Amino acid sequence: MTQQALVYEKEKRIFTESEARLVVSEVASYIPAGSQINIEFSSWWGAGQRWARNKASLTSDQREVTLQIMRRLANGNIAAAWIYAVTNQTDSASLKGISDHITYYYNKEKKRIPPDRIIAVANGVAEGADVWSDSTFDRSVVDNANAVEQLTRLSENENLMSAGYIESSGCTALHYSRDEWDREKWHWGNVTQAQCSVTVRDKGANGSAWAGKTSFDIDRVDISKLSSYALERCKQSLNPVRIEPGRYQVILEPQATATFTDILMNALMRSIPEGLGRGPIYLGYDNSVRRFKSKFDLKLVDDRVNIFHEPSNPHFGAHVAPLHRRADFIKNGVLVGLMDTYWRNLNEVSTIYPTFPTTSYRMDGGKATLDDMISSSKRALLVAKFSQPEEVDKSSLLSTGLTRDGLWLIENGAITKPVRNFKWTESPLFALNNIEDIGNAEQVFSPNVSRSPLAYDFSTSLNNIVVPYLRINDFSFTSTIDAV
């Protein structure tokens, strides 16, 4: 890459707060006083490198700018709708044009829509976050390309094939709101995210392994360590044997654990405890009080399980909006929180509080190491990763999926052989009630797939999941599969 290209690459990746305020202030000045408006101005940058079969397949350096304006249409009643418009242009002519567009349709719709037909729409967007890493933002496509070159050289030396991607990105957002009394509110947030996924496979499809990690800080991803891990695990997985399906004791590596905790956490992301009376925390409908009863303040899983969101946790950065405080979901195995705001009408337990949805959470780890778990297992399976999880039953959270990229048989305290993959059918509620040991917690691979600044919602963009190794009894494998 030429010096001129390097200069361009680092030019104007994102807007600073002062630059964003100038744009938003100009837009707001074009809209008449006394109007209720929300303005969201976001900028996003991302650099990525993808490769397959030890060859680079895509190098990208992308930038996105999005300006969204919303003006409240009320007609004097409480319920309201919003007129909105979106652009990616920031010159004065474009800003004036989009403001005129909003005003035109505001006046048109205000005359056409009867007050009783105006539908309520959510007011604005969530407050921003401040989780920033200069190392991530300073990452260039050249840095990514150099890392991929090293990764593929290691695979070629072992006569193996590697594939994957490295990405680093940064996003800023300025949210502005103004009410009918012209009172203003400003919210600024900026966030970075780095992620790496590496798959190493034998050319004869006799073995495969994977490693990955996500963090706001590229230095915590440790790309070379992930590559070495995937390479060694691939060699250990060569020529797997077929064993009978059934119920086995399993040792789940953190990435496999995250599959189960995600299923459970998604079940807690609801507006009422039991939508239509279904779900893992549903007890039944109580005719005496005419409402659903739930399992709040009751034991749901093993009492060693604690799942929570902790803004001060170093894995999460400084803080993650809108959860600027700790939020507990499961405490000592007891259900204590959901991820929404309306369940209070159905339950009066004062110690339980609702919270906004988040995809960043932590499950407490234990003292056992992976070596301890293996050496104390008489007969078990070591599971590196689950794939294609699918919920089968909402009430029990019974789910199914596949093991992938590494499965080994443990006999008498030692790994003896790689094993052909299984299809599993199990509920995280059953599994988390059959825990033998809990190991140390690690951050896992949980990427954000959005490439739009507006879709890069700060409450869910920082997918930082920290979960432990788990040794679980009576895990159900229902059939073998031929995939590696």
Coordinates of C-alpha atoms in Angstrom, one line a residue:
M1 CA 0.0 0.0 0.0
T2 CA 1.4 3.4 -1.0
Q3 CA 1.9 6.2 1.5
Q4 CA -0.9 8.2 -0.1
A5 CA -3.2 5.3 0.3
L6 CA -2.3 5.0 4.0
V7 CA -3.1 8.6 4.5
Y8 CA -6.5 8.2 2.9
E9 CA -7.2 5.2 4.9
K10 CA -6.9 7.0 8.2
E11 CA -8.6 10.2 6.9
K12 CA -12.1 10.9 8.2
R13 CA -13.0 7.4 9.4
I14 CA -15.6 8.7 11.7
F15 CA -17.0 12.1 12.9
T16 CA -15.9 13.5 16.2
E17 CA -18.4 14.8 18.7
S18 CA -17.7 18.5 17.8
E19 CA -18.2 17.7 14.1
A20 CA -21.3 15.7 14.7
R21 CA -22.8 18.6 16.8
L22 CA -22.3 21.1 14.0
V23 CA -24.2 18.8 11.6
V24 CA -27.0 18.1 14.0
S25 CA -27.3 21.8 15.1
E26 CA -27.7 22.9 11.5
V27 CA -30.4 20.3 10.8
A28 CA -32.3 21.3 13.9
S29 CA -32.1 25.0 13.0
Y30 CA -34.1 24.3 9.8
I31 CA -37.1 22.8 11.7
P32 CA -39.5 25.2 13.3
A33 CA -39.3 26.0 17.0
G34 CA -41.9 24.2 19.1
S35 CA -41.5 20.9 17.2
Q36 CA -40.8 17.6 18.8
I37 CA -37.8 16.1 17.0
N38 CA -35.2 13.4 17.4
I39 CA -32.0 13.4 15.3
E40 CA -29.6 10.5 15.2
F41 CA -26.2 11.1 13.5
S42 CA -24.0 8.1 13.3
S43 CA -20.7 7.3 11.6
W44 CA -19.1 3.9 11.3
W45 CA -15.8 2.6 10.1
G46 CA -14.6 -1.0 9.6
A47 CA -11.5 -2.7 8.3
G48 CA -11.6 -6.4 7.5
Q49 CA -9.5 -9.2 6.0
R50 CA -11.0 -12.5 4.9
W51 CA -9.2 -15.6 3.7
A52 CA -9.9 -19.2 2.7
R53 CA -7.8 -22.1 1.7
N54 CA -4.7 -20.1 2.9
K55 CA -5.4 -17.4 0.4
A56 CA -6.7 -13.9 1.1
S57 CA -10.1 -13.5 -0.5
L58 CA -11.3 -10.0 0.6
T59 CA -9.8 -6.8 1.9
S60 CA -12.1 -4.0 3.0
D61 CA -12.0 -0.5 4.4
Q62 CA -15.6 0.8 4.8
R63 CA -17.1 4.0 6.1
E64 CA -20.8 4.7 6.6
V65 CA -22.5 7.9 7.7
T66 CA -26.2 8.0 8.5
L67 CA -28.4 11.0 9.5
Q68 CA -32.0 10.2 10.6
I69 CA -34.5 12.9 11.5
M70 CA -37.8 12.2 13.2
R71 CA -40.5 14.7 13.9
R72 CA -43.4 13.9 16.2
L73 CA -46.9 14.2 14.7
A74 CA -49.4 14.5 17.6
N75 CA -52.5 16.6 16.6
G76 CA -52.9 17.5 20.2
N77 CA -53.5 14.0 21.5
I78 CA -51.3 11.8 23.6
A79 CA -50.8 9.0 21.0
A80 CA -48.4 10.1 18.3
A81 CA -46.7 9.0 15.1
W82 CA -43.3 10.0 13.7
I83 CA -42.4 11.4 10.3
Y84 CA -38.9 10.5 9.5
A85 CA -36.2 10.7 6.8
V86 CA -32.7 9.3 6.4
T87 CA -29.7 10.5 4.4
N88 CA -25.9 9.9 4.2
Q89 CA -25.1 13.4 3.0
T90 CA -23.8 16.2 5.3
D91 CA -23.5 19.2 3.1
S92 CA -25.7 22.2 3.8
A93 CA -27.9 21.8 0.7
S94 CA -28.6 18.2 1.6
L95 CA -29.3 19.1 5.3
K96 CA -31.7 21.8 4.2
G97 CA -33.3 19.4 1.7
I98 CA -34.0 16.6 4.2
S99 CA -35.4 19.2 6.7
D100 CA -37.8 20.5 4.1
H101 CA -38.8 16.9 3.3
I102 CA -39.7 16.3 6.9
T103 CA -41.7 19.6 7.1
Y104 CA -43.6 18.9 3.9
Y105 CA -44.7 15.4 4.9
Y106 CA -45.4 16.6 8.4
N107 CA -47.9 19.2 7.2
K108 CA -49.4 16.7 4.7
E109 CA -49.9 13.9 7.1
K110 CA -51.2 16.2 9.9
K111 CA -54.1 17.2 7.7
R112 CA -54.8 13.7 6.4
I113 CA -54.6 11.4 9.4
P114 CA -57.5 11.6 12.0
P115 CA -56.3 11.9 15.6
D116 CA -57.8 8.5 16.6
R117 CA -55.7 6.8 13.9
I118 CA -52.3 8.0 15.0
I119 CA -50.2 5.2 16.3
A120 CA -47.7 5.4 19.1
V121 CA -44.1 4.9 18.2
A122 CA -41.1 4.7 20.5
N123 CA -39.5 8.0 21.4
G124 CA -36.0 8.1 20.1
V125 CA -33.1 5.8 20.6
A126 CA -31.0 4.5 23.5
E127 CA -28.3 6.6 25.0
G128 CA -24.8 5.9 23.7
A129 CA -21.8 4.1 25.2
D130 CA -18.2 4.9 25.7
V131 CA -16.2 1.8 25.2
W132 CA -13.2 2.7 23.1
S133 CA -9.8 1.3 22.3
D134 CA -7.3 3.3 20.3
S135 CA -5.5 0.1 19.4
T136 CA -8.6 -1.1 17.6
F137 CA -9.4 2.1 15.9
D138 CA -5.7 2.6 14.8
R139 CA -5.8 -0.9 13.2
S140 CA -5.2 -0.7 9.4
V141 CA -6.0 -3.1 6.6
V142 CA -2.2 -3.5 6.3
D143 CA -2.0 -4.8 9.9
N144 CA -4.8 -7.3 9.1
A145 CA -3.2 -8.4 5.9
N146 CA 0.1 -9.0 7.7
A147 CA -1.6 -11.0 10.4
V148 CA -3.4 -13.2 7.8
E149 CA -0.1 -13.8 6.0
Q150 CA 1.4 -15.2 9.2
L151 CA -1.6 -17.3 9.9
T152 CA -1.7 -18.9 6.5
R153 CA 2.0 -19.5 6.5
L154 CA 1.7 -21.6 9.7
S155 CA -1.1 -23.7 8.1
E156 CA 0.8 -24.3 4.9
N157 CA 3.9 -25.5 6.8
E158 CA 1.6 -28.1 8.4
N159 CA -0.1 -29.0 5.1
L160 CA -3.4 -27.8 6.5
M161 CA -5.9 -25.3 5.2
S162 CA -7.1 -22.2 7.1
A163 CA -9.9 -19.8 6.7
G164 CA -11.5 -17.0 8.6
Y165 CA -11.6 -13.2 9.1
I166 CA -10.2 -10.4 11.1
E167 CA -12.2 -7.2 11.6
S168 CA -11.9 -4.0 13.6
S169 CA -14.4 -1.2 13.6
G170 CA -15.4 2.0 15.3
C171 CA -18.7 3.7 15.6
T172 CA -19.9 7.1 16.9
A173 CA -23.4 8.3 17.5
L174 CA -24.9 11.6 18.5
H175 CA -28.5 11.6 19.6
Y176 CA -30.4 14.9 19.9
S177 CA -33.9 15.5 21.0
R178 CA -36.0 18.6 21.4
D179 CA -39.5 18.9 22.9
E180 CA -42.3 21.3 22.2
W181 CA -40.9 23.7 24.7
D182 CA -37.6 23.7 22.9
R183 CA -35.7 21.9 25.7
E184 CA -32.8 20.0 24.3
K185 CA -31.0 16.8 25.2
W186 CA -27.7 15.6 23.8
H187 CA -26.3 12.0 24.1
W188 CA -22.9 11.1 22.7
G189 CA -21.5 7.6 22.4
N190 CA -18.5 5.9 20.8
V191 CA -17.5 2.3 20.6
T192 CA -14.9 0.0 19.0
Q193 CA -15.1 -3.7 18.3
A194 CA -12.5 -6.2 17.2
Q195 CA -13.1 -9.9 16.2
C196 CA -11.2 -12.8 14.8
S197 CA -12.4 -16.2 13.6
V198 CA -10.0 -18.9 12.5
T199 CA -10.9 -22.4 11.1
V200 CA -8.1 -24.9 10.4
R201 CA -9.0 -28.0 8.5
D202 CA -7.2 -31.1 7.1
K203 CA -7.1 -31.2 3.3
G204 CA -8.7 -34.7 3.4
A205 CA -11.6 -33.5 5.6
N206 CA -10.4 -35.8 8.4
G207 CA -10.1 -33.1 11.1
S208 CA -11.1 -29.6 11.8
A209 CA -10.7 -27.0 14.6
W210 CA -11.9 -23.5 15.3
A211 CA -11.0 -20.6 17.5
G212 CA -12.4 -17.1 17.8
K213 CA -12.8 -14.1 20.1
T214 CA -14.6 -10.7 20.3
S215 CA -13.6 -7.7 22.3
F216 CA -13.7 -3.9 22.1
D217 CA -9.9 -4.1 22.3
I218 CA -7.9 -5.8 19.5
D219 CA -5.0 -6.4 21.9
R220 CA -7.3 -8.7 23.9
V221 CA -8.2 -10.8 20.9
D222 CA -4.6 -12.2 20.5
I223 CA -4.8 -13.3 16.9
S224 CA -1.6 -15.3 16.9
K225 CA -2.7 -17.3 20.0
L226 CA -6.0 -18.1 18.4
S227 CA -4.3 -19.3 15.3
S228 CA -1.9 -21.5 17.2
Y229 CA -4.7 -23.0 19.2
A230 CA -6.8 -23.8 16.1
L231 CA -3.8 -25.4 14.4
E232 CA -2.9 -27.7 17.3
R233 CA -6.5 -28.6 17.9
C234 CA -6.9 -29.5 14.2
K235 CA -4.0 -31.9 14.4
Q236 CA -5.5 -33.5 17.5
S237 CA -8.8 -34.0 15.8
L238 CA -7.5 -36.0 12.8
N239 CA -9.1 -39.4 12.0
P240 CA -12.0 -39.3 14.5
V241 CA -13.7 -42.6 15.5
R242 CA -17.4 -43.3 15.6
I243 CA -19.0 -44.1 19.0
E244 CA -22.6 -44.7 19.9
P245 CA -24.9 -41.8 20.8
G246 CA -26.4 -41.6 24.2
R247 CA -26.0 -39.7 27.5
Y248 CA -22.5 -38.7 28.3
Q249 CA -20.7 -36.6 30.9
V250 CA -19.4 -33.6 28.9
I251 CA -16.8 -30.9 29.4
L252 CA -17.9 -27.8 27.5
E253 CA -15.4 -25.2 26.5
P254 CA -16.6 -21.6 26.9
Q255 CA -17.7 -21.3 23.3
A256 CA -20.0 -24.3 23.7
T257 CA -21.2 -23.0 27.1
A258 CA -22.2 -19.7 25.4
T259 CA -24.5 -21.5 23.1
F260 CA -26.6 -22.7 26.0
T261 CA -26.5 -19.4 28.0
D262 CA -27.6 -17.6 24.8
I263 CA -30.7 -19.8 24.5
L264 CA -31.5 -19.0 28.2
M265 CA -30.8 -15.3 27.9
N266 CA -32.9 -15.0 24.8
A267 CA -35.8 -16.5 26.7
L268 CA -35.4 -13.8 29.3
M269 CA -35.6 -11.0 26.7
R270 CA -39.4 -10.5 26.8
S271 CA -41.9 -7.8 27.7
I272 CA -43.9 -10.0 30.1
P273 CA -42.7 -13.1 32.1
E274 CA -44.7 -15.5 29.9
G275 CA -45.8 -14.4 26.4
L276 CA -49.0 -16.3 25.9
G277 CA -48.3 -18.5 28.9
R278 CA -45.2 -20.2 27.4
G279 CA -41.6 -20.1 28.5
P280 CA -39.0 -21.5 31.0
I281 CA -40.3 -19.5 33.9
Y282 CA -44.0 -20.2 33.5
L283 CA -45.8 -21.8 36.5
G284 CA -49.4 -21.4 35.4
Y285 CA -52.4 -19.1 35.4
D286 CA -53.8 -18.3 38.8
N287 CA -57.5 -17.9 38.6
S288 CA -57.8 -16.4 42.1
V289 CA -55.7 -13.4 41.2
R290 CA -56.3 -13.6 37.4
R291 CA -52.8 -13.4 36.2
F292 CA -49.9 -15.6 35.2
K293 CA -47.5 -16.8 37.9
S294 CA -43.8 -17.1 37.2
K295 CA -40.7 -18.5 38.8
F296 CA -39.3 -15.2 40.1
D297 CA -37.4 -15.7 43.3
L298 CA -37.5 -19.5 42.7
K299 CA -34.5 -21.7 41.8
L300 CA -34.2 -22.2 38.1
V301 CA -30.7 -23.7 37.7
D302 CA -27.8 -24.9 39.8
D303 CA -27.2 -22.6 42.8
R304 CA -23.6 -22.0 41.6
V305 CA -24.9 -20.3 38.5
N306 CA -24.7 -16.5 38.5
I307 CA -25.5 -14.6 35.2
F308 CA -25.3 -10.8 35.2
H309 CA -24.3 -7.7 33.4
E310 CA -21.4 -5.8 35.0
P311 CA -20.5 -2.4 33.4
S312 CA -17.3 -2.1 35.4
N313 CA -16.0 -5.6 34.2
P314 CA -12.8 -5.1 32.3
H315 CA -14.2 -7.4 29.5
F316 CA -16.9 -4.8 28.8
G317 CA -14.8 -1.7 28.8
A318 CA -15.8 1.4 30.8
H319 CA -19.5 1.0 30.6
V320 CA -22.2 -0.3 28.2
A321 CA -25.3 1.8 27.7
P322 CA -28.1 1.8 28.5
L323 CA -27.0 -0.5 31.3
H324 CA -24.8 1.8 33.3
R325 CA -25.3 -0.3 36.4
R326 CA -25.1 -3.9 37.3
A327 CA -28.0 -6.0 36.3
D328 CA -28.5 -9.5 37.7
F329 CA -30.5 -12.1 35.8
I330 CA -29.8 -15.3 37.7
K331 CA -28.3 -15.1 41.2
N332 CA -27.3 -18.3 43.0
G333 CA -29.5 -20.3 40.6
V334 CA -32.5 -18.1 41.3
L335 CA -34.3 -16.1 38.6
V336 CA -34.1 -12.4 39.6
G337 CA -34.5 -10.3 36.4
L338 CA -35.8 -10.1 32.9
M339 CA -34.6 -7.8 30.0
D340 CA -37.6 -5.5 29.6
T341 CA -39.8 -3.1 31.4
Y342 CA -43.4 -4.3 31.5
W343 CA -43.4 -7.4 33.7
R344 CA -44.0 -5.4 36.9
N345 CA -47.7 -5.4 36.2
L346 CA -47.6 -9.2 36.5
N347 CA -45.4 -9.6 39.5
E348 CA -45.0 -7.6 42.7
V349 CA -41.6 -8.9 44.0
S350 CA -39.9 -5.6 44.8
T351 CA -36.4 -7.1 44.8
I352 CA -36.6 -7.9 41.1
Y353 CA -36.1 -5.1 38.6
P354 CA -36.4 -5.0 34.8
T355 CA -33.7 -3.8 32.5
F356 CA -33.1 -3.0 28.9
P357 CA -32.0 -5.9 26.5
T358 CA -28.3 -6.5 26.4
T359 CA -26.1 -9.1 24.7
S360 CA -23.2 -8.5 27.0
Y361 CA -23.3 -10.7 30.1
R362 CA -21.1 -12.8 32.3
M363 CA -21.5 -16.1 34.0
D364 CA -19.4 -16.6 37.1
G365 CA -16.5 -19.0 36.8
G366 CA -15.2 -21.5 39.3
K367 CA -11.8 -22.8 40.5
A368 CA -11.5 -25.9 38.4
T369 CA -9.1 -25.8 35.5
L370 CA -9.6 -27.7 32.2
D371 CA -6.8 -30.1 33.2
D372 CA -8.5 -30.7 36.5
M373 CA -11.8 -31.6 34.8
I374 CA -10.1 -33.9 32.3
S375 CA -7.9 -35.7 34.9
S376 CA -10.9 -36.4 37.2
S377 CA -13.2 -37.7 34.5
K378 CA -13.6 -41.4 34.1
R379 CA -15.5 -41.3 30.8
A380 CA -16.6 -38.0 29.2
L381 CA -16.6 -36.0 26.0
L382 CA -14.7 -32.8 25.5
V383 CA -16.8 -30.4 23.4
A384 CA -15.1 -27.5 21.6
K385 CA -18.1 -25.9 20.0
F386 CA -21.8 -26.3 19.1
S387 CA -23.3 -25.1 15.9
Q388 CA -26.8 -24.5 14.4
P389 CA -28.7 -24.4 17.7
E390 CA -32.4 -24.5 17.2
E391 CA -35.1 -24.2 19.9
V392 CA -37.6 -27.1 19.8
D393 CA -39.9 -26.4 22.8
K394 CA -40.4 -22.9 24.3
S395 CA -41.6 -24.1 27.7
S396 CA -38.6 -26.3 28.5
L397 CA -36.2 -24.6 26.1
L398 CA -35.4 -28.0 24.7
S399 CA -33.0 -27.4 21.8
T400 CA -31.0 -29.2 19.2
G401 CA -27.8 -28.7 17.3
L402 CA -24.5 -30.2 16.2
T403 CA -21.0 -30.5 17.7
R404 CA -18.4 -29.1 15.4
D405 CA -14.7 -28.4 15.1
G406 CA -13.4 -30.7 17.8
L407 CA -14.9 -33.6 19.9
W408 CA -12.7 -35.9 22.0
L409 CA -13.2 -38.9 24.2
I410 CA -11.8 -38.8 27.7
E411 CA -11.1 -42.1 29.4
N412 CA -9.7 -42.6 32.9
G413 CA -8.5 -39.0 33.2
A414 CA -6.9 -38.6 29.7
I415 CA -8.0 -37.6 26.2
T416 CA -7.7 -40.9 24.2
K417 CA -9.1 -40.2 20.8
P418 CA -11.0 -37.8 18.6
V419 CA -14.7 -38.7 18.0
R420 CA -17.1 -38.2 15.1
N421 CA -19.5 -35.4 15.7
F422 CA -23.0 -35.8 17.2
K423 CA -26.3 -34.2 17.0
W424 CA -27.4 -33.1 20.5
T425 CA -30.9 -32.6 21.9
E426 CA -30.9 -30.9 25.3
S427 CA -32.3 -28.1 27.3
P428 CA -30.0 -25.5 28.9
L429 CA -32.3 -25.7 32.0
F430 CA -31.6 -29.5 32.3
A431 CA -27.9 -29.0 31.6
L432 CA -27.4 -26.2 34.0
N433 CA -29.1 -28.2 36.7
N434 CA -26.6 -31.1 36.2
I435 CA -23.3 -29.2 36.6
E436 CA -20.5 -31.3 38.1
D437 CA -17.8 -28.6 38.0
I438 CA -17.4 -25.0 36.9
G439 CA -14.1 -23.8 35.5
N440 CA -12.5 -20.4 34.8
A441 CA -14.5 -18.0 32.7
E442 CA -13.3 -16.6 29.3
Q443 CA -14.5 -14.2 26.8
V444 CA -15.9 -15.9 23.7
F445 CA -16.6 -15.1 20.0
S446 CA -19.8 -13.2 19.7
P447 CA -19.6 -10.8 16.8
N448 CA -21.9 -7.9 15.8
V449 CA -22.9 -8.4 12.2
S450 CA -24.3 -4.9 11.6
R451 CA -22.7 -2.6 9.0
S452 CA -25.1 0.2 9.4
P453 CA -24.5 2.9 12.0
L454 CA -28.2 3.1 12.9
A455 CA -28.4 -0.6 13.2
Y456 CA -25.3 -0.6 15.4
D457 CA -27.4 -0.2 18.5
F458 CA -25.1 0.5 21.4
S459 CA -27.1 -1.7 23.8
T460 CA -26.5 -4.8 21.7
S461 CA -23.4 -3.9 19.7
L462 CA -20.9 -4.9 22.4
N463 CA -21.5 -8.6 22.3
N464 CA -19.1 -9.4 25.1
I465 CA -20.0 -12.7 26.6
V466 CA -17.8 -14.2 29.4
V467 CA -18.7 -17.8 30.4
P468 CA -16.8 -20.7 32.0
Y469 CA -15.8 -24.2 31.2
L470 CA -18.5 -26.5 32.5
R471 CA -18.5 -30.2 33.3
I472 CA -22.1 -31.5 33.0
N473 CA -23.6 -34.9 33.6
D474 CA -26.1 -36.8 31.5
F475 CA -25.8 -34.7 28.3
S476 CA -28.0 -36.1 25.5
F477 CA -26.5 -36.9 22.1
T478 CA -29.1 -38.4 19.8
S479 CA -27.3 -39.4 16.6
T480 CA -23.9 -39.3 14.9
I481 CA -23.1 -37.0 11.9
D482 CA -20.4 -37.2 9.3
A483 CA -19.4 -33.5 9.3
V484 CA -16.0 -32.7 10.8

